[in-house]
Amino acid sequence: MTHLWINILNMSITASYVAVAVMLARIILKRAPKLFSYLLWSAVIIRLLLPVSFTSSFSILGLVQPAGHTGTGVMEFVPKNIGFQLQPAVDTGIGGSDSLINNLLPAAAPAASANPVQLLLWGGSIVWLTGVVALLMYSVISYLRIVRRIRTATLVSGNIYESDQIASPFVCGFVKPRIYIPAGLSVQELPYILLHEQTHIRRRDYLIKPLMFLLVILHWFNPLMWLSYRLMSKDMEMSCDEAVLRKLGPQIRSSYSSSLLALAVHRSGLATGSSLAFGEGSVKARIKHVLAYRQPTSASITGSILVLALIIAGCTANPQPLEPPKLYSGYAVKQLLESQTPYVGNNSKVSELVAGMPLPDGLEGAGIELTTGSRPYGLTVNYLMNDKTGMWNEELGALTREPLLSNSVLLFSLIDNVDIINYSLADDGVSYSFTFTREEADELIGEDVRQYAGDEAGQRKLIERLASVSLDAQPAAVGEQI
């Protein structure tokens, strides 16, 4: 269940970026036929429906590409293994948002029976599933109510039925869609109302709209998807209005607008996935659009087709994977500088710095702890030790801290106010600890190590200097069993 929930989250985040792109494109196509705006929403439907896609150098999602994207066809803003990460983190492509979310995510406790994030994911999946079931039940009940009201409808001709139990014409049915009209429609109104509903049937809108509504139910927690559904419905109705005006001519604009107003549907947005009603979908905006409608020029249509093709292609394609960072003596200098922070209390940045440090053989990251209440400000880095080889000193016959020296000095240079860095290594119930201080790092280099964090050249120079220095070998302090 949690695996499905993570997939839904990733698809929803991806679809959100695509929806924003479509909304911006609608502004560009404001004066174009509404059919093009309607077709744009196919990109959102594809993103909500399919978890994988092809990769291309032309992708709008390249602007928010997560660092871990590997070109597998899946946009992974929330890692699939986040429930097992010792320092859980998401990458939405928006730095400020990532910092806020990651600072709120609880770190793993190696001694605990379950990762706190696993419990959050499980709880979130239950809430999500409950919402889906509730909305599905509501929608089914709403649809059955409509079906019950039109049971007594009488056949007029073909697939057209008349009923005195409805207030507005609509299309209902999934296999054999029928047009239902209210009793008492005037002979003048009937032709363009029927043409409007027949346009829905010809374009398969009676399938597209319920499909979008079902996808919105699956992503009910995302307000952008509800907004997308509303805007898509509006574009759908306006494009049908335009089809009627093109066929019957602009002389019907006044009477057509009057019919829209008279047959306007007042219903809950949750029920609009059930049928295609003539008088729904932002009636006021539709009336204004009908009255202002003009036949599009060939140049306008050509430009709209080009914009449509570019937006759909750019929104449905995943970006190509990022090139792996260039390493200098094992360090991704550019990425480390991007995570530089003046405050050790910046959990997100400090976590990125620790994660970017190469590890001695046999060590595995187990999260960090921050001491920020008062001086000295401290950082504790926890590791699980699967093999002692990388930390073992043959002369002393013990574990020593020297393999962690370079990492520590670089951390002191990149985190301005950290005073102490502690390391805790857990091995079969026994903990080993090491400590480095800022004074020790500055004395070792001969100056304030923060001077080397100004640019990549400074970091490389510090790395080179560290290659020629060493510490007096000190055995680890052995703690109590854990």
mmCIF file of N, CA and C in Angstrom, residues 341-448:
data_model
loop_
_atom_site.group_PDB
_atom_site.id
_atom_site.type_symbol
_atom_site.label_atom_id
_atom_site.label_comp_id
_atom_site.label_asym_id
_atom_site.label_seq_id
_atom_site.Cartn_x
_atom_site.Cartn_y
_atom_site.Cartn_z
ATOM 1 N N THR A 341 26.226 26.253 4.139
ATOM 2 C CA THR A 341 25.265 26.957 4.988
ATOM 3 C C THR A 341 25.970 27.641 6.159
ATOM 4 N N PRO A 342 25.500 28.802 6.571
ATOM 5 C CA PRO A 342 26.104 29.464 7.737
ATOM 6 C C PRO A 342 25.641 28.854 9.064
ATOM 7 N N TYR A 343 24.592 28.014 9.009
ATOM 8 C CA TYR A 343 24.006 27.520 10.254
ATOM 9 C C TYR A 343 23.957 25.997 10.303
ATOM 10 N N VAL A 344 24.463 25.437 11.392
ATOM 11 C CA VAL A 344 24.396 24.000 11.573
ATOM 12 C C VAL A 344 22.953 23.552 11.804
ATOM 13 N N GLY A 345 22.062 24.476 12.171
ATOM 14 C CA GLY A 345 20.660 24.138 12.376
ATOM 15 C C GLY A 345 19.878 23.926 11.103
ATOM 16 N N ASN A 346 20.485 24.211 9.942
ATOM 17 C CA ASN A 346 19.816 23.976 8.658
ATOM 18 C C ASN A 346 19.913 22.485 8.327
ATOM 19 N N ASN A 347 18.941 21.727 8.829
ATOM 20 C CA ASN A 347 18.996 20.272 8.737
ATOM 21 C C ASN A 347 19.122 19.779 7.300
ATOM 22 N N SER A 348 18.371 20.407 6.379
ATOM 23 C CA SER A 348 18.380 19.962 4.989
ATOM 24 C C SER A 348 19.767 20.112 4.365
ATOM 25 N N LYS A 349 20.371 21.303 4.508
ATOM 26 C CA LYS A 349 21.692 21.550 3.918
ATOM 27 C C LYS A 349 22.772 20.688 4.572
ATOM 28 N N VAL A 350 22.717 20.588 5.895
ATOM 29 C CA VAL A 350 23.725 19.791 6.597
ATOM 30 C C VAL A 350 23.604 18.322 6.189
ATOM 31 N N SER A 351 22.375 17.839 6.034
ATOM 32 C CA SER A 351 22.175 16.450 5.596
ATOM 33 C C SER A 351 22.764 16.229 4.209
ATOM 34 N N GLU A 352 22.568 17.217 3.311
ATOM 35 C CA GLU A 352 23.131 17.099 1.963
ATOM 36 C C GLU A 352 24.651 17.065 2.008
ATOM 37 N N LEU A 353 25.250 17.888 2.868
ATOM 38 C CA LEU A 353 26.715 17.904 2.977
ATOM 39 C C LEU A 353 27.244 16.569 3.488
ATOM 40 N N VAL A 354 26.615 16.046 4.540
ATOM 41 C CA VAL A 354 27.066 14.766 5.100
ATOM 42 C C VAL A 354 26.898 13.653 4.081
ATOM 43 N N ALA A 355 25.761 13.675 3.361
ATOM 44 C CA ALA A 355 25.508 12.646 2.356
ATOM 45 C C ALA A 355 26.503 12.727 1.198
ATOM 46 N N GLY A 356 27.055 13.928 0.961
ATOM 47 C CA GLY A 356 27.994 14.102 -0.145
ATOM 48 C C GLY A 356 29.430 13.744 0.178
ATOM 49 N N MET A 357 29.687 13.351 1.413
ATOM 50 C CA MET A 357 31.051 12.988 1.808
ATOM 51 C C MET A 357 31.340 11.519 1.496
ATOM 52 N N PRO A 358 32.487 11.241 0.868
ATOM 53 C CA PRO A 358 32.841 9.830 0.634
ATOM 54 C C PRO A 358 33.088 9.121 1.960
ATOM 55 N N LEU A 359 32.711 7.867 2.022
ATOM 56 C CA LEU A 359 32.827 7.113 3.268
ATOM 57 C C LEU A 359 33.960 6.097 3.211
ATOM 58 N N PRO A 360 34.645 5.884 4.325
ATOM 59 C CA PRO A 360 35.598 4.775 4.401
ATOM 60 C C PRO A 360 34.875 3.451 4.179
ATOM 61 N N ASP A 361 35.577 2.474 3.683
ATOM 62 C CA ASP A 361 34.962 1.179 3.424
ATOM 63 C C ASP A 361 34.328 0.621 4.689
ATOM 64 N N GLY A 362 33.145 0.047 4.519
ATOM 65 C CA GLY A 362 32.489 -0.622 5.630
ATOM 66 C C GLY A 362 31.500 0.222 6.393
ATOM 67 N N LEU A 363 31.435 1.535 6.107
ATOM 68 C CA LEU A 363 30.506 2.396 6.830
ATOM 69 C C LEU A 363 29.246 2.663 5.999
ATOM 70 N N GLU A 364 28.128 2.808 6.712
ATOM 71 C CA GLU A 364 26.851 3.103 6.074
ATOM 72 C C GLU A 364 26.152 4.184 6.885
ATOM 73 N N GLY A 365 25.681 5.223 6.206
ATOM 74 C CA GLY A 365 25.048 6.345 6.888
ATOM 75 C C GLY A 365 23.854 5.929 7.729
ATOM 76 N N ALA A 366 23.716 6.540 8.907
ATOM 77 C CA ALA A 366 22.605 6.227 9.821
ATOM 78 C C ALA A 366 21.988 7.506 10.387
ATOM 79 N N GLY A 367 22.049 8.594 9.648
ATOM 80 C CA GLY A 367 21.400 9.823 10.080
ATOM 81 C C GLY A 367 22.323 10.755 10.847
ATOM 82 N N ILE A 368 21.807 11.944 11.142
ATOM 83 C CA ILE A 368 22.589 12.952 11.860
ATOM 84 C C ILE A 368 21.781 13.485 13.046
ATOM 85 N N GLU A 369 22.484 14.106 13.987
ATOM 86 C CA GLU A 369 21.858 14.793 15.111
ATOM 87 C C GLU A 369 22.514 16.168 15.232
ATOM 88 N N LEU A 370 21.705 17.183 15.529
ATOM 89 C CA LEU A 370 22.201 18.548 15.610
ATOM 90 C C LEU A 370 22.042 19.086 17.028
ATOM 91 N N THR A 371 23.081 19.782 17.499
ATOM 92 C CA THR A 371 23.041 20.438 18.808
ATOM 93 C C THR A 371 23.095 21.930 18.565
ATOM 94 N N THR A 372 21.941 22.607 18.718
ATOM 95 C CA THR A 372 21.856 24.021 18.346
ATOM 96 C C THR A 372 21.315 24.909 19.461
ATOM 97 N N GLY A 373 21.099 24.346 20.639
ATOM 98 C CA GLY A 373 20.533 25.125 21.736
ATOM 99 C C GLY A 373 21.463 26.206 22.254
ATOM 100 N N SER A 374 22.727 25.894 22.408
ATOM 101 C CA SER A 374 23.715 26.860 22.910
ATOM 102 C C SER A 374 25.099 26.402 22.477
ATOM 103 N N ARG A 375 26.074 27.273 22.604
ATOM 104 C CA ARG A 375 27.455 26.936 22.273
ATOM 105 C C ARG A 375 27.995 25.895 23.250
ATOM 106 N N PRO A 376 28.836 25.005 22.756
ATOM 107 C CA PRO A 376 29.286 24.839 21.372
ATOM 108 C C PRO A 376 28.218 24.141 20.519
ATOM 109 N N TYR A 377 28.036 24.646 19.290
ATOM 110 C CA TYR A 377 27.091 24.031 18.365
ATOM 111 C C TYR A 377 27.731 22.774 17.781
ATOM 112 N N GLY A 378 26.954 21.703 17.757
ATOM 113 C CA GLY A 378 27.548 20.436 17.351
ATOM 114 C C GLY A 378 26.771 19.691 16.278
ATOM 115 N N LEU A 379 27.494 18.838 15.590
ATOM 116 C CA LEU A 379 26.941 17.927 14.594
ATOM 117 C C LEU A 379 27.397 16.520 14.938
ATOM 118 N N THR A 380 26.465 15.603 15.074
ATOM 119 C CA THR A 380 26.797 14.205 15.311
ATOM 120 C C THR A 380 26.384 13.397 14.092
ATOM 121 N N VAL A 381 27.336 12.683 13.514
ATOM 122 C CA VAL A 381 27.084 11.864 12.335
ATOM 123 C C VAL A 381 27.097 10.402 12.766
ATOM 124 N N ASN A 382 26.009 9.714 12.523
ATOM 125 C CA ASN A 382 25.880 8.316 12.921
ATOM 126 C C ASN A 382 26.133 7.398 11.733
ATOM 127 N N TYR A 383 26.903 6.353 11.987
ATOM 128 C CA TYR A 383 27.181 5.355 10.949
ATOM 129 C C TYR A 383 26.935 3.961 11.498
ATOM 130 N N LEU A 384 26.542 3.075 10.615
ATOM 131 C CA LEU A 384 26.551 1.645 10.915
ATOM 132 C C LEU A 384 27.833 1.083 10.330
ATOM 133 N N MET A 385 28.536 0.285 11.089
ATOM 134 C CA MET A 385 29.815 -0.245 10.637
ATOM 135 C C MET A 385 29.652 -1.723 10.293
ATOM 136 N N ASN A 386 29.651 -2.007 9.013
ATOM 137 C CA ASN A 386 29.515 -3.379 8.545
ATOM 138 C C ASN A 386 30.861 -4.091 8.446
ATOM 139 N N ASP A 387 31.940 -3.295 8.360
ATOM 140 C CA ASP A 387 33.286 -3.840 8.241
ATOM 141 C C ASP A 387 34.264 -2.821 8.830
ATOM 142 N N LYS A 388 35.190 -3.280 9.672
ATOM 143 C CA LYS A 388 36.114 -2.371 10.349
ATOM 144 C C LYS A 388 37.329 -2.001 9.514
ATOM 145 N N THR A 389 37.479 -2.625 8.357
ATOM 146 C CA THR A 389 38.712 -2.469 7.578
ATOM 147 C C THR A 389 39.046 -1.010 7.297
ATOM 148 N N GLY A 390 38.047 -0.227 6.875
ATOM 149 C CA GLY A 390 38.307 1.153 6.479
ATOM 150 C C GLY A 390 38.716 2.056 7.621
ATOM 151 N N MET A 391 38.418 1.680 8.858
ATOM 152 C CA MET A 391 38.719 2.514 10.028
ATOM 153 C C MET A 391 39.833 1.915 10.900
ATOM 154 N N TRP A 392 40.394 0.795 10.496
ATOM 155 C CA TRP A 392 41.327 0.048 11.353
ATOM 156 C C TRP A 392 42.760 0.534 11.169
ATOM 157 N N ASN A 393 43.465 0.697 12.286
ATOM 158 C CA ASN A 393 44.884 1.054 12.280
ATOM 159 C C ASN A 393 45.676 -0.146 12.761
ATOM 160 N N GLU A 394 46.531 -0.693 11.883
ATOM 161 C CA GLU A 394 47.266 -1.927 12.222
ATOM 162 C C GLU A 394 48.247 -1.706 13.358
ATOM 163 N N GLU A 395 48.906 -0.521 13.402
ATOM 164 C CA GLU A 395 49.910 -0.269 14.435
ATOM 165 C C GLU A 395 49.280 -0.228 15.824
ATOM 166 N N LEU A 396 48.121 0.439 15.916
ATOM 167 C CA LEU A 396 47.446 0.520 17.208
ATOM 168 C C LEU A 396 46.618 -0.711 17.512
ATOM 169 N N GLY A 397 46.257 -1.411 16.445
ATOM 170 C CA GLY A 397 45.364 -2.542 16.638
ATOM 171 C C GLY A 397 43.997 -2.080 17.101
ATOM 172 N N ALA A 398 43.540 -0.929 16.573
ATOM 173 C CA ALA A 398 42.264 -0.359 17.009
ATOM 174 C C ALA A 398 41.702 0.520 15.899
ATOM 175 N N LEU A 399 40.448 0.943 16.079
ATOM 176 C CA LEU A 399 39.829 1.888 15.163
ATOM 177 C C LEU A 399 40.346 3.290 15.458
ATOM 178 N N THR A 400 40.603 4.088 14.404
ATOM 179 C CA THR A 400 41.064 5.462 14.606
ATOM 180 C C THR A 400 40.211 6.421 13.782
ATOM 181 N N ARG A 401 40.349 7.702 14.107
ATOM 182 C CA ARG A 401 39.520 8.707 13.466
ATOM 183 C C ARG A 401 40.130 9.305 12.203
ATOM 184 N N GLU A 402 41.371 8.959 11.907
ATOM 185 C CA GLU A 402 42.069 9.597 10.791
ATOM 186 C C GLU A 402 41.341 9.452 9.451
ATOM 187 N N PRO A 403 40.684 8.303 9.150
ATOM 188 C CA PRO A 403 39.980 8.208 7.859
ATOM 189 C C PRO A 403 38.838 9.228 7.703
ATOM 190 N N LEU A 404 38.409 9.835 8.810
ATOM 191 C CA LEU A 404 37.324 10.816 8.753
ATOM 192 C C LEU A 404 37.833 12.255 8.824
ATOM 193 N N LEU A 405 39.150 12.442 8.823
ATOM 194 C CA LEU A 405 39.736 13.768 8.971
ATOM 195 C C LEU A 405 39.329 14.711 7.843
ATOM 196 N N SER A 406 39.514 14.309 6.608
ATOM 197 C CA SER A 406 39.233 15.197 5.477
ATOM 198 C C SER A 406 37.767 15.605 5.448
ATOM 199 N N ASN A 407 36.884 14.645 5.664
ATOM 200 C CA ASN A 407 35.459 14.962 5.697
ATOM 201 C C ASN A 407 35.157 16.005 6.763
ATOM 202 N N SER A 408 35.768 15.839 7.926
ATOM 203 C CA SER A 408 35.491 16.740 9.045
ATOM 204 C C SER A 408 35.953 18.160 8.746
ATOM 205 N N VAL A 409 37.153 18.308 8.224
ATOM 206 C CA VAL A 409 37.684 19.640 7.925
ATOM 207 C C VAL A 409 36.838 20.325 6.845
ATOM 208 N N LEU A 410 36.426 19.559 5.837
ATOM 209 C CA LEU A 410 35.574 20.135 4.796
ATOM 210 C C LEU A 410 34.223 20.563 5.368
ATOM 211 N N LEU A 411 33.680 19.791 6.282
ATOM 212 C CA LEU A 411 32.415 20.172 6.919
ATOM 213 C C LEU A 411 32.586 21.450 7.745
ATOM 214 N N PHE A 412 33.718 21.565 8.442
ATOM 215 C CA PHE A 412 33.988 22.794 9.195
ATOM 216 C C PHE A 412 34.093 24.003 8.260
ATOM 217 N N SER A 413 34.592 23.788 7.064
ATOM 218 C CA SER A 413 34.731 24.902 6.117
ATOM 219 C C SER A 413 33.394 25.305 5.502
ATOM 220 N N LEU A 414 32.451 24.351 5.411
ATOM 221 C CA LEU A 414 31.192 24.595 4.711
ATOM 222 C C LEU A 414 30.026 24.921 5.638
ATOM 223 N N ILE A 415 30.170 24.621 6.930
ATOM 224 C CA ILE A 415 29.132 24.954 7.916
ATOM 225 C C ILE A 415 29.742 25.993 8.853
ATOM 226 N N ASP A 416 29.384 27.233 8.712
ATOM 227 C CA ASP A 416 30.098 28.333 9.364
ATOM 228 C C ASP A 416 30.131 28.248 10.884
ATOM 229 N N ASN A 417 29.020 27.886 11.506
ATOM 230 C CA ASN A 417 28.984 28.013 12.967
ATOM 231 C C ASN A 417 29.055 26.688 13.721
ATOM 232 N N VAL A 418 29.410 25.599 13.053
ATOM 233 C CA VAL A 418 29.555 24.339 13.780
ATOM 234 C C VAL A 418 30.885 24.356 14.539
ATOM 235 N N ASP A 419 30.846 23.971 15.813
ATOM 236 C CA ASP A 419 32.047 23.998 16.661
ATOM 237 C C ASP A 419 32.636 22.609 16.862
ATOM 238 N N ILE A 420 31.790 21.600 16.912
ATOM 239 C CA ILE A 420 32.234 20.233 17.196
ATOM 240 C C ILE A 420 31.543 19.273 16.239
ATOM 241 N N ILE A 421 32.296 18.314 15.726
ATOM 242 C CA ILE A 421 31.716 17.245 14.921
ATOM 243 C C ILE A 421 32.034 15.918 15.594
ATOM 244 N N ASN A 422 30.980 15.215 15.961
ATOM 245 C CA ASN A 422 31.131 13.893 16.581
ATOM 246 C C ASN A 422 30.731 12.811 15.591
ATOM 247 N N TYR A 423 31.380 11.681 15.704
ATOM 248 C CA TYR A 423 31.021 10.516 14.892
ATOM 249 C C TYR A 423 30.687 9.370 15.829
ATOM 250 N N SER A 424 29.599 8.678 15.523
ATOM 251 C CA SER A 424 29.209 7.515 16.307
ATOM 252 C C SER A 424 29.067 6.328 15.360
ATOM 253 N N LEU A 425 29.858 5.287 15.604
ATOM 254 C CA LEU A 425 29.866 4.107 14.753
ATOM 255 C C LEU A 425 29.267 2.932 15.534
ATOM 256 N N ALA A 426 28.188 2.371 15.032
ATOM 257 C CA ALA A 426 27.522 1.258 15.701
ATOM 258 C C ALA A 426 27.939 -0.052 15.042
ATOM 259 N N ASP A 427 28.369 -0.999 15.875
ATOM 260 C CA ASP A 427 28.849 -2.276 15.357
ATOM 261 C C ASP A 427 28.448 -3.400 16.311
ATOM 262 N N ASP A 428 27.458 -4.203 15.890
ATOM 263 C CA ASP A 428 27.024 -5.363 16.679
ATOM 264 C C ASP A 428 26.738 -5.000 18.131
ATOM 265 N N GLY A 429 25.967 -3.928 18.341
ATOM 266 C CA GLY A 429 25.575 -3.570 19.687
ATOM 267 C C GLY A 429 26.576 -2.728 20.453
ATOM 268 N N VAL A 430 27.742 -2.454 19.877
ATOM 269 C CA VAL A 430 28.764 -1.640 20.532
ATOM 270 C C VAL A 430 28.943 -0.355 19.727
ATOM 271 N N SER A 431 29.072 0.783 20.412
ATOM 272 C CA SER A 431 29.267 2.052 19.721
ATOM 273 C C SER A 431 30.699 2.544 19.923
ATOM 274 N N TYR A 432 31.257 3.131 18.868
ATOM 275 C CA TYR A 432 32.583 3.735 18.902
ATOM 276 C C TYR A 432 32.410 5.205 18.537
ATOM 277 N N SER A 433 33.122 6.102 19.221
ATOM 278 C CA SER A 433 32.933 7.530 18.964
ATOM 279 C C SER A 433 34.259 8.245 18.727
ATOM 280 N N PHE A 434 34.191 9.278 17.879
ATOM 281 C CA PHE A 434 35.328 10.148 17.586
ATOM 282 C C PHE A 434 34.839 11.586 17.648
ATOM 283 N N THR A 435 35.738 12.518 17.946
ATOM 284 C CA THR A 435 35.377 13.933 18.014
ATOM 285 C C THR A 435 36.434 14.794 17.316
ATOM 286 N N PHE A 436 35.955 15.780 16.560
ATOM 287 C CA PHE A 436 36.811 16.790 15.933
ATOM 288 C C PHE A 436 36.294 18.154 16.365
ATOM 289 N N THR A 437 37.186 19.108 16.585
ATOM 290 C CA THR A 437 36.786 20.473 16.939
ATOM 291 C C THR A 437 37.249 21.452 15.869
ATOM 292 N N ARG A 438 36.572 22.597 15.810
ATOM 293 C CA ARG A 438 36.963 23.615 14.828
ATOM 294 C C ARG A 438 38.371 24.125 15.101
ATOM 295 N N GLU A 439 38.731 24.323 16.380
ATOM 296 C CA GLU A 439 40.078 24.790 16.720
ATOM 297 C C GLU A 439 41.120 23.810 16.189
ATOM 298 N N GLU A 440 40.836 22.549 16.307
ATOM 299 C CA GLU A 440 41.773 21.521 15.838
ATOM 300 C C GLU A 440 41.926 21.589 14.322
ATOM 301 N N ALA A 441 40.818 21.795 13.603
ATOM 302 C CA ALA A 441 40.877 21.864 12.143
ATOM 303 C C ALA A 441 41.650 23.100 11.685
ATOM 304 N N ASP A 442 41.388 24.257 12.331
ATOM 305 C CA ASP A 442 42.083 25.491 11.956
ATOM 306 C C ASP A 442 43.582 25.382 12.242
ATOM 307 N N GLU A 443 43.925 24.757 13.374
ATOM 308 C CA GLU A 443 45.336 24.598 13.736
ATOM 309 C C GLU A 443 46.047 23.667 12.767
ATOM 310 N N LEU A 444 45.354 22.653 12.327
ATOM 311 C CA LEU A 444 45.942 21.685 11.401
ATOM 312 C C LEU A 444 46.276 22.347 10.058
ATOM 313 N N ILE A 445 45.371 23.212 9.565
ATOM 314 C CA ILE A 445 45.571 23.874 8.266
ATOM 315 C C ILE A 445 46.394 25.151 8.416
ATOM 316 N N GLY A 446 46.392 25.727 9.624
ATOM 317 C CA GLY A 446 47.162 26.938 9.864
ATOM 318 C C GLY A 446 46.376 28.209 9.680
ATOM 319 N N GLU A 447 45.110 28.128 9.442
ATOM 320 C CA GLU A 447 44.243 29.298 9.291
ATOM 321 C C GLU A 447 42.787 28.842 9.340
ATOM 322 N N ASP A 448 41.880 29.821 9.346
ATOM 323 C CA ASP A 448 40.449 29.518 9.390
ATOM 324 C C ASP A 448 40.036 28.768 8.117
#
